[in-house]
CSV table of C-alpha atoms in Angstrom, one decimal:
chain,number,residue,atom,x,y,z
J,778,ASP,CA,9.7,15.7,12.1
J,779,GLN,CA,6.2,15.2,13.3
J,780,GLN,CA,3.8,17.3,11.3
J,781,VAL,CA,0.7,16.3,13.2
J,782,LYS,CA,0.9,16.4,17.0
J,783,GLN,CA,-1.5,15.2,19.6
J,784,ASN,CA,0.2,16.4,22.8
J,785,SER,CA,-2.1,14.7,25.2
J,786,PRO,CA,-1.6,10.9,25.3
J,787,SER,CA,-4.6,10.4,27.4
J,788,LEU,CA,-7.8,12.2,28.6
J,789,SER,CA,-10.3,11.1,31.2
J,790,VAL,CA,-13.8,12.6,31.5
J,791,GLN,CA,-17.1,11.8,33.3
J,792,GLU,CA,-20.0,10.5,31.4
J,793,GLY,CA,-22.3,13.3,30.2
J,794,ARG,CA,-19.5,15.9,30.2
J,795,ILE,CA,-17.7,17.4,27.3
J,796,SER,CA,-14.6,15.7,25.9
J,797,ILE,CA,-12.1,18.0,24.0
J,798,LEU,CA,-9.3,16.4,22.1
J,799,ASN,CA,-6.7,18.7,20.6
J,800,CYS,CA,-4.4,18.5,17.6
J,801,ASP,CA,-1.7,20.8,16.2
J,802,TYR,CA,-0.1,20.7,12.8
J,803,THR,CA,2.9,22.4,11.3
J,804,ASN,CA,2.5,21.9,7.5
J,805,SER,CA,0.6,24.9,6.1
J,806,MET,CA,-0.2,22.9,2.9
J,807,PHE,CA,-2.6,20.7,4.8
J,808,ASP,CA,-6.1,21.4,3.6
J,809,TYR,CA,-8.2,18.5,4.8
J,810,PHE,CA,-8.4,17.2,8.4
J,811,LEU,CA,-10.0,14.1,9.8
J,812,TRP,CA,-10.6,12.4,13.1
J,813,TYR,CA,-10.6,8.6,13.5
J,814,LYS,CA,-11.5,6.5,16.4
J,815,LYS,CA,-9.8,3.2,17.2
J,816,TYR,CA,-10.8,0.4,19.5
J,817,PRO,CA,-8.3,-2.3,20.5
J,818,ALA,CA,-7.8,-5.0,17.9
J,819,GLU,CA,-9.8,-3.0,15.3
J,820,GLY,CA,-8.9,-0.7,12.5
J,821,PRO,CA,-9.4,3.1,12.7
J,822,THR,CA,-13.0,4.2,12.1
J,823,PHE,CA,-13.7,7.5,10.4
J,824,LEU,CA,-15.5,9.9,12.6
J,825,ILE,CA,-15.6,13.4,11.1
J,826,SER,CA,-13.7,15.6,8.8
J,827,ILE,CA,-13.3,19.3,8.0
J,828,SER,CA,-12.0,21.1,4.9
J,829,SER,CA,-9.7,24.1,5.4
J,830,ILE,CA,-12.3,26.4,3.9
J,831,LYS,CA,-14.5,25.8,7.0
J,832,ASP,CA,-13.9,26.5,10.7
J,833,LYS,CA,-16.5,24.1,12.1
J,834,ASN,CA,-18.2,20.9,11.2
J,835,GLU,CA,-20.8,19.2,13.2
J,836,ASP,CA,-22.2,15.6,13.2
J,837,GLY,CA,-24.5,14.7,16.0
J,838,ARG,CA,-22.5,14.7,19.3
J,839,PHE,CA,-19.2,15.4,17.4
J,840,THR,CA,-18.0,18.8,16.4
J,841,VAL,CA,-14.6,19.6,14.9
J,842,PHE,CA,-13.2,23.1,15.0
J,843,LEU,CA,-10.4,24.4,12.9
J,844,ASN,CA,-8.2,27.4,13.6
J,845,LYS,CA,-6.0,27.8,10.6
J,846,SER,CA,-4.0,30.8,11.9
J,847,ALA,CA,-3.1,28.8,15.0
J,848,LYS,CA,-2.7,25.5,13.0
J,849,HIS,CA,-4.9,23.9,15.5
J,850,LEU,CA,-8.0,21.7,15.5
J,851,SER,CA,-10.1,20.2,18.2
J,852,LEU,CA,-12.8,17.5,18.5
J,853,HIS,CA,-15.6,18.1,20.9
J,854,ILE,CA,-17.8,15.2,22.0
J,855,VAL,CA,-21.0,16.3,23.9
J,856,PRO,CA,-22.3,14.5,25.8
J,857,SER,CA,-19.5,11.9,26.3
J,858,GLN,CA,-20.6,8.3,26.7
J,859,PRO,CA,-18.7,5.3,28.0
J,860,GLY,CA,-18.8,3.8,24.5
J,861,ASP,CA,-16.7,6.7,23.3
J,862,SER,CA,-13.7,5.3,25.2
J,863,ALA,CA,-11.1,4.7,22.5
J,864,VAL,CA,-8.0,6.1,21.0
J,865,TYR,CA,-8.7,9.1,18.8
J,866,PHE,CA,-6.3,10.0,15.9
J,867,CYS,CA,-6.1,13.3,14.2
J,868,ALA,CA,-5.1,13.1,10.6
J,869,ALA,CA,-4.3,15.7,7.9
J,870,SER,CA,-3.8,15.6,4.2
J,871,ALA,CA,-2.8,17.9,1.4
J,872,ARG,CA,-3.8,18.0,-2.3
J,873,GLY,CA,-0.2,18.4,-3.3
J,874,SER,CA,0.7,15.0,-1.7
J,875,ASN,CA,-2.1,13.1,-3.3
J,876,TYR,CA,-4.1,13.4,0.0
J,877,LYS,CA,-2.1,10.8,1.8
J,878,LEU,CA,-3.0,11.0,5.5
J,879,THR,CA,-0.5,12.1,8.1
J,880,PHE,CA,-1.5,10.9,11.5
J,881,GLY,CA,-0.9,12.1,15.0
J,882,LYS,CA,0.1,9.5,17.7
J,883,GLY,CA,-3.4,9.5,19.2
J,884,THR,CA,-5.1,10.3,22.4
J,885,LEU,CA,-6.7,7.7,24.6
J,886,LEU,CA,-10.1,8.9,25.8
J,887,THR,CA,-11.6,7.2,28.8
J,888,VAL,CA,-15.2,8.1,29.7
J,889,ASN,CA,-16.1,7.1,33.2
J,890,PRO,CA,-19.6,6.1,34.1
Z,70,ASP,CA,-17.6,-3.4,9.3
Z,71,SER,CA,-15.7,-1.0,7.0
Z,72,GLY,CA,-15.9,-3.2,4.0
Z,73,VAL,CA,-12.1,-3.4,3.7
Z,74,THR,CA,-10.8,-7.0,4.2
Z,75,GLN,CA,-7.3,-7.8,5.3
Z,76,THR,CA,-5.8,-11.2,5.5
Z,77,PRO,CA,-4.3,-12.8,7.5
Z,78,LYS,CA,-5.3,-11.2,10.8
Z,79,HIS,CA,-2.2,-12.5,12.6
Z,80,LEU,CA,1.2,-13.7,11.2
Z,81,ILE,CA,4.1,-15.0,13.1
Z,82,THR,CA,7.3,-15.5,11.2
Z,83,ALA,CA,11.1,-15.7,11.7
Z,84,THR,CA,13.7,-13.1,10.9
Z,85,GLY,CA,14.9,-13.2,7.4
Z,86,GLN,CA,11.7,-14.5,6.0
Z,87,ARG,CA,9.3,-13.0,3.5
Z,88,VAL,CA,5.5,-12.5,3.9
Z,89,THR,CA,2.7,-11.2,1.9
Z,90,LEU,CA,-0.2,-9.2,3.3
Z,91,ARG,CA,-3.4,-9.0,1.3
Z,92,CYS,CA,-6.1,-6.3,1.1
Z,93,SER,CA,-9.4,-6.2,-0.6
Z,94,PRO,CA,-10.8,-2.7,-0.8
Z,95,ARG,CA,-14.4,-1.7,-0.4
Z,96,SER,CA,-16.5,-2.3,-3.5
Z,97,GLY,CA,-16.1,0.6,-5.9
Z,98,ASP,CA,-13.0,2.1,-4.2
Z,99,LEU,CA,-10.1,2.7,-6.5
Z,100,SER,CA,-7.5,3.9,-4.0
Z,101,VAL,CA,-5.6,1.7,-1.6
Z,102,TYR,CA,-3.3,2.8,1.1
Z,103,TRP,CA,-0.9,0.9,3.4
Z,104,TYR,CA,0.0,2.1,6.9
Z,105,GLN,CA,2.2,0.7,9.6
Z,106,GLN,CA,1.6,1.1,13.3
Z,107,SER,CA,4.5,0.2,15.5
Z,108,LEU,CA,4.4,0.2,19.3
Z,109,ASP,CA,4.0,3.7,20.7
Z,110,GLN,CA,3.9,5.1,17.2
Z,111,GLY,CA,1.1,6.6,15.2
Z,112,LEU,CA,0.1,5.3,11.9
Z,113,GLN,CA,2.9,5.7,9.4
Z,114,PHE,CA,2.0,6.0,5.7
Z,115,LEU,CA,3.8,3.5,3.5
Z,116,ILE,CA,2.4,3.7,0.0
Z,117,GLN,CA,-0.7,4.5,-2.0
Z,118,TYR,CA,-2.1,3.1,-5.2
Z,119,TYR,CA,-4.9,4.4,-7.4
Z,120,ASN,CA,-6.5,2.1,-10.0
Z,121,GLY,CA,-3.4,0.0,-10.3
Z,122,GLU,CA,-0.8,2.8,-10.3
Z,123,GLU,CA,1.5,3.9,-7.5
Z,124,ARG,CA,0.5,7.5,-6.5
Z,125,ALA,CA,2.4,8.3,-3.4
Z,126,LYS,CA,5.2,6.8,-1.3
Z,127,GLY,CA,6.0,7.3,2.3
Z,128,ASN,CA,8.6,5.9,4.6
Z,129,ILE,CA,8.6,2.5,3.0
Z,130,LEU,CA,11.7,0.4,3.3
Z,131,GLU,CA,13.4,-1.0,0.2
Z,132,ARG,CA,12.7,-4.4,1.6
Z,133,PHE,CA,9.0,-3.7,1.3
Z,134,SER,CA,7.1,-3.6,-1.9
Z,135,ALA,CA,3.4,-3.4,-2.9
Z,136,GLN,CA,1.2,-3.7,-5.9
Z,137,GLN,CA,-2.4,-3.2,-6.8
Z,138,PHE,CA,-3.9,-5.7,-9.2
Z,139,PRO,CA,-6.5,-5.3,-12.0
Z,140,ASP,CA,-9.2,-6.5,-9.6
Z,141,LEU,CA,-8.1,-3.6,-7.3
Z,142,HIS,CA,-7.0,-5.8,-4.5
Z,143,SER,CA,-3.5,-5.1,-3.1
Z,144,GLU,CA,-0.6,-6.9,-1.6
Z,145,LEU,CA,2.2,-5.7,0.6
Z,146,ASN,CA,5.3,-7.8,0.4
Z,147,LEU,CA,7.8,-7.7,3.3
Z,148,SER,CA,11.1,-9.4,2.8
Z,149,SER,CA,14.3,-10.0,4.9
Z,150,LEU,CA,12.2,-9.5,7.9
Z,151,GLU,CA,13.7,-8.0,11.0
Z,152,LEU,CA,12.5,-7.9,14.6
Z,153,GLY,CA,11.7,-4.2,14.2
Z,154,ASP,CA,9.2,-5.0,11.4
Z,155,SER,CA,6.8,-6.4,14.0
Z,156,ALA,CA,3.8,-4.1,13.9
Z,157,LEU,CA,0.2,-3.7,12.9
Z,158,TYR,CA,-0.2,-3.2,9.1
Z,159,PHE,CA,-3.4,-1.5,8.0
Z,160,CYS,CA,-4.8,-1.2,4.6
Z,161,ALA,CA,-7.3,1.5,3.8
Z,162,SER,CA,-9.4,2.3,0.7
Z,163,SER,CA,-11.2,5.3,-0.7
Z,164,VAL,CA,-13.3,6.0,-3.7
Z,165,GLY,CA,-10.7,8.3,-5.1
Z,166,VAL,CA,-7.7,10.4,-4.2
Z,167,GLY,CA,-8.9,12.9,-1.5
Z,168,SER,CA,-11.9,11.0,-0.4
Z,169,VAL,CA,-12.3,9.7,3.1
Z,170,ALA,CA,-10.3,6.5,3.7
Z,171,PHE,CA,-11.8,3.5,5.4
Z,172,PHE,CA,-9.6,1.1,7.2
Z,173,GLY,CA,-9.4,-2.7,7.5
Z,174,GLN,CA,-8.9,-4.5,10.8
Z,175,GLY,CA,-5.2,-4.8,10.2
Z,176,THR,CA,-2.7,-7.6,10.1
Z,177,ARG,CA,-0.6,-8.1,13.2
Z,178,LEU,CA,2.9,-9.2,12.2
Z,179,THR,CA,5.2,-10.7,14.8
Z,180,VAL,CA,8.8,-11.4,13.7
Z,181,VAL,CA,10.6,-13.7,16.1
């Protein structure tokens, strides 16, 4: 049972345009959500997070939106840069499970120059 | 550099063998997590320690065990290895339970 789903295995966008990565979850107990970026042969790197008490969090070019009623979150990257090309993982955690992270399978983002 | 150090980076071993993966958390971090990433799979949570005590367990096989030592480094022991255990094993650490976790570069285990 996959509690965190990233339904798009890959996404390709042009440099300068917006990249939108989506994530759905099924466990209503999740109250903290994170996005990680992963380059080949490296560990995941923390990008941005959002608590369930918020619906938006912004950090530079990265914005995460949370829609609790739809159990959906998205990561917006504006403007997209070639260096953003990586696998993006959505993760969720719940206080009741000691905040262990449950990850989606990732979306490969390719930003074309 | 996340500050989390994992050794070795690569490991090739035969079926039936036992290996130990090591993780040094970021300075000051009390929580250590272990994750497994197999081909075409996301990151699967294995186990979590906080200040030396086990806090949460995921889909960790009985052939696998882990511990966190007084100096807060952690080891993941994998025994009776099977071909299907070939994967990337990541360690992550955080200041406390519920804080952002920072990942090491992983250990790539190949069982032949």
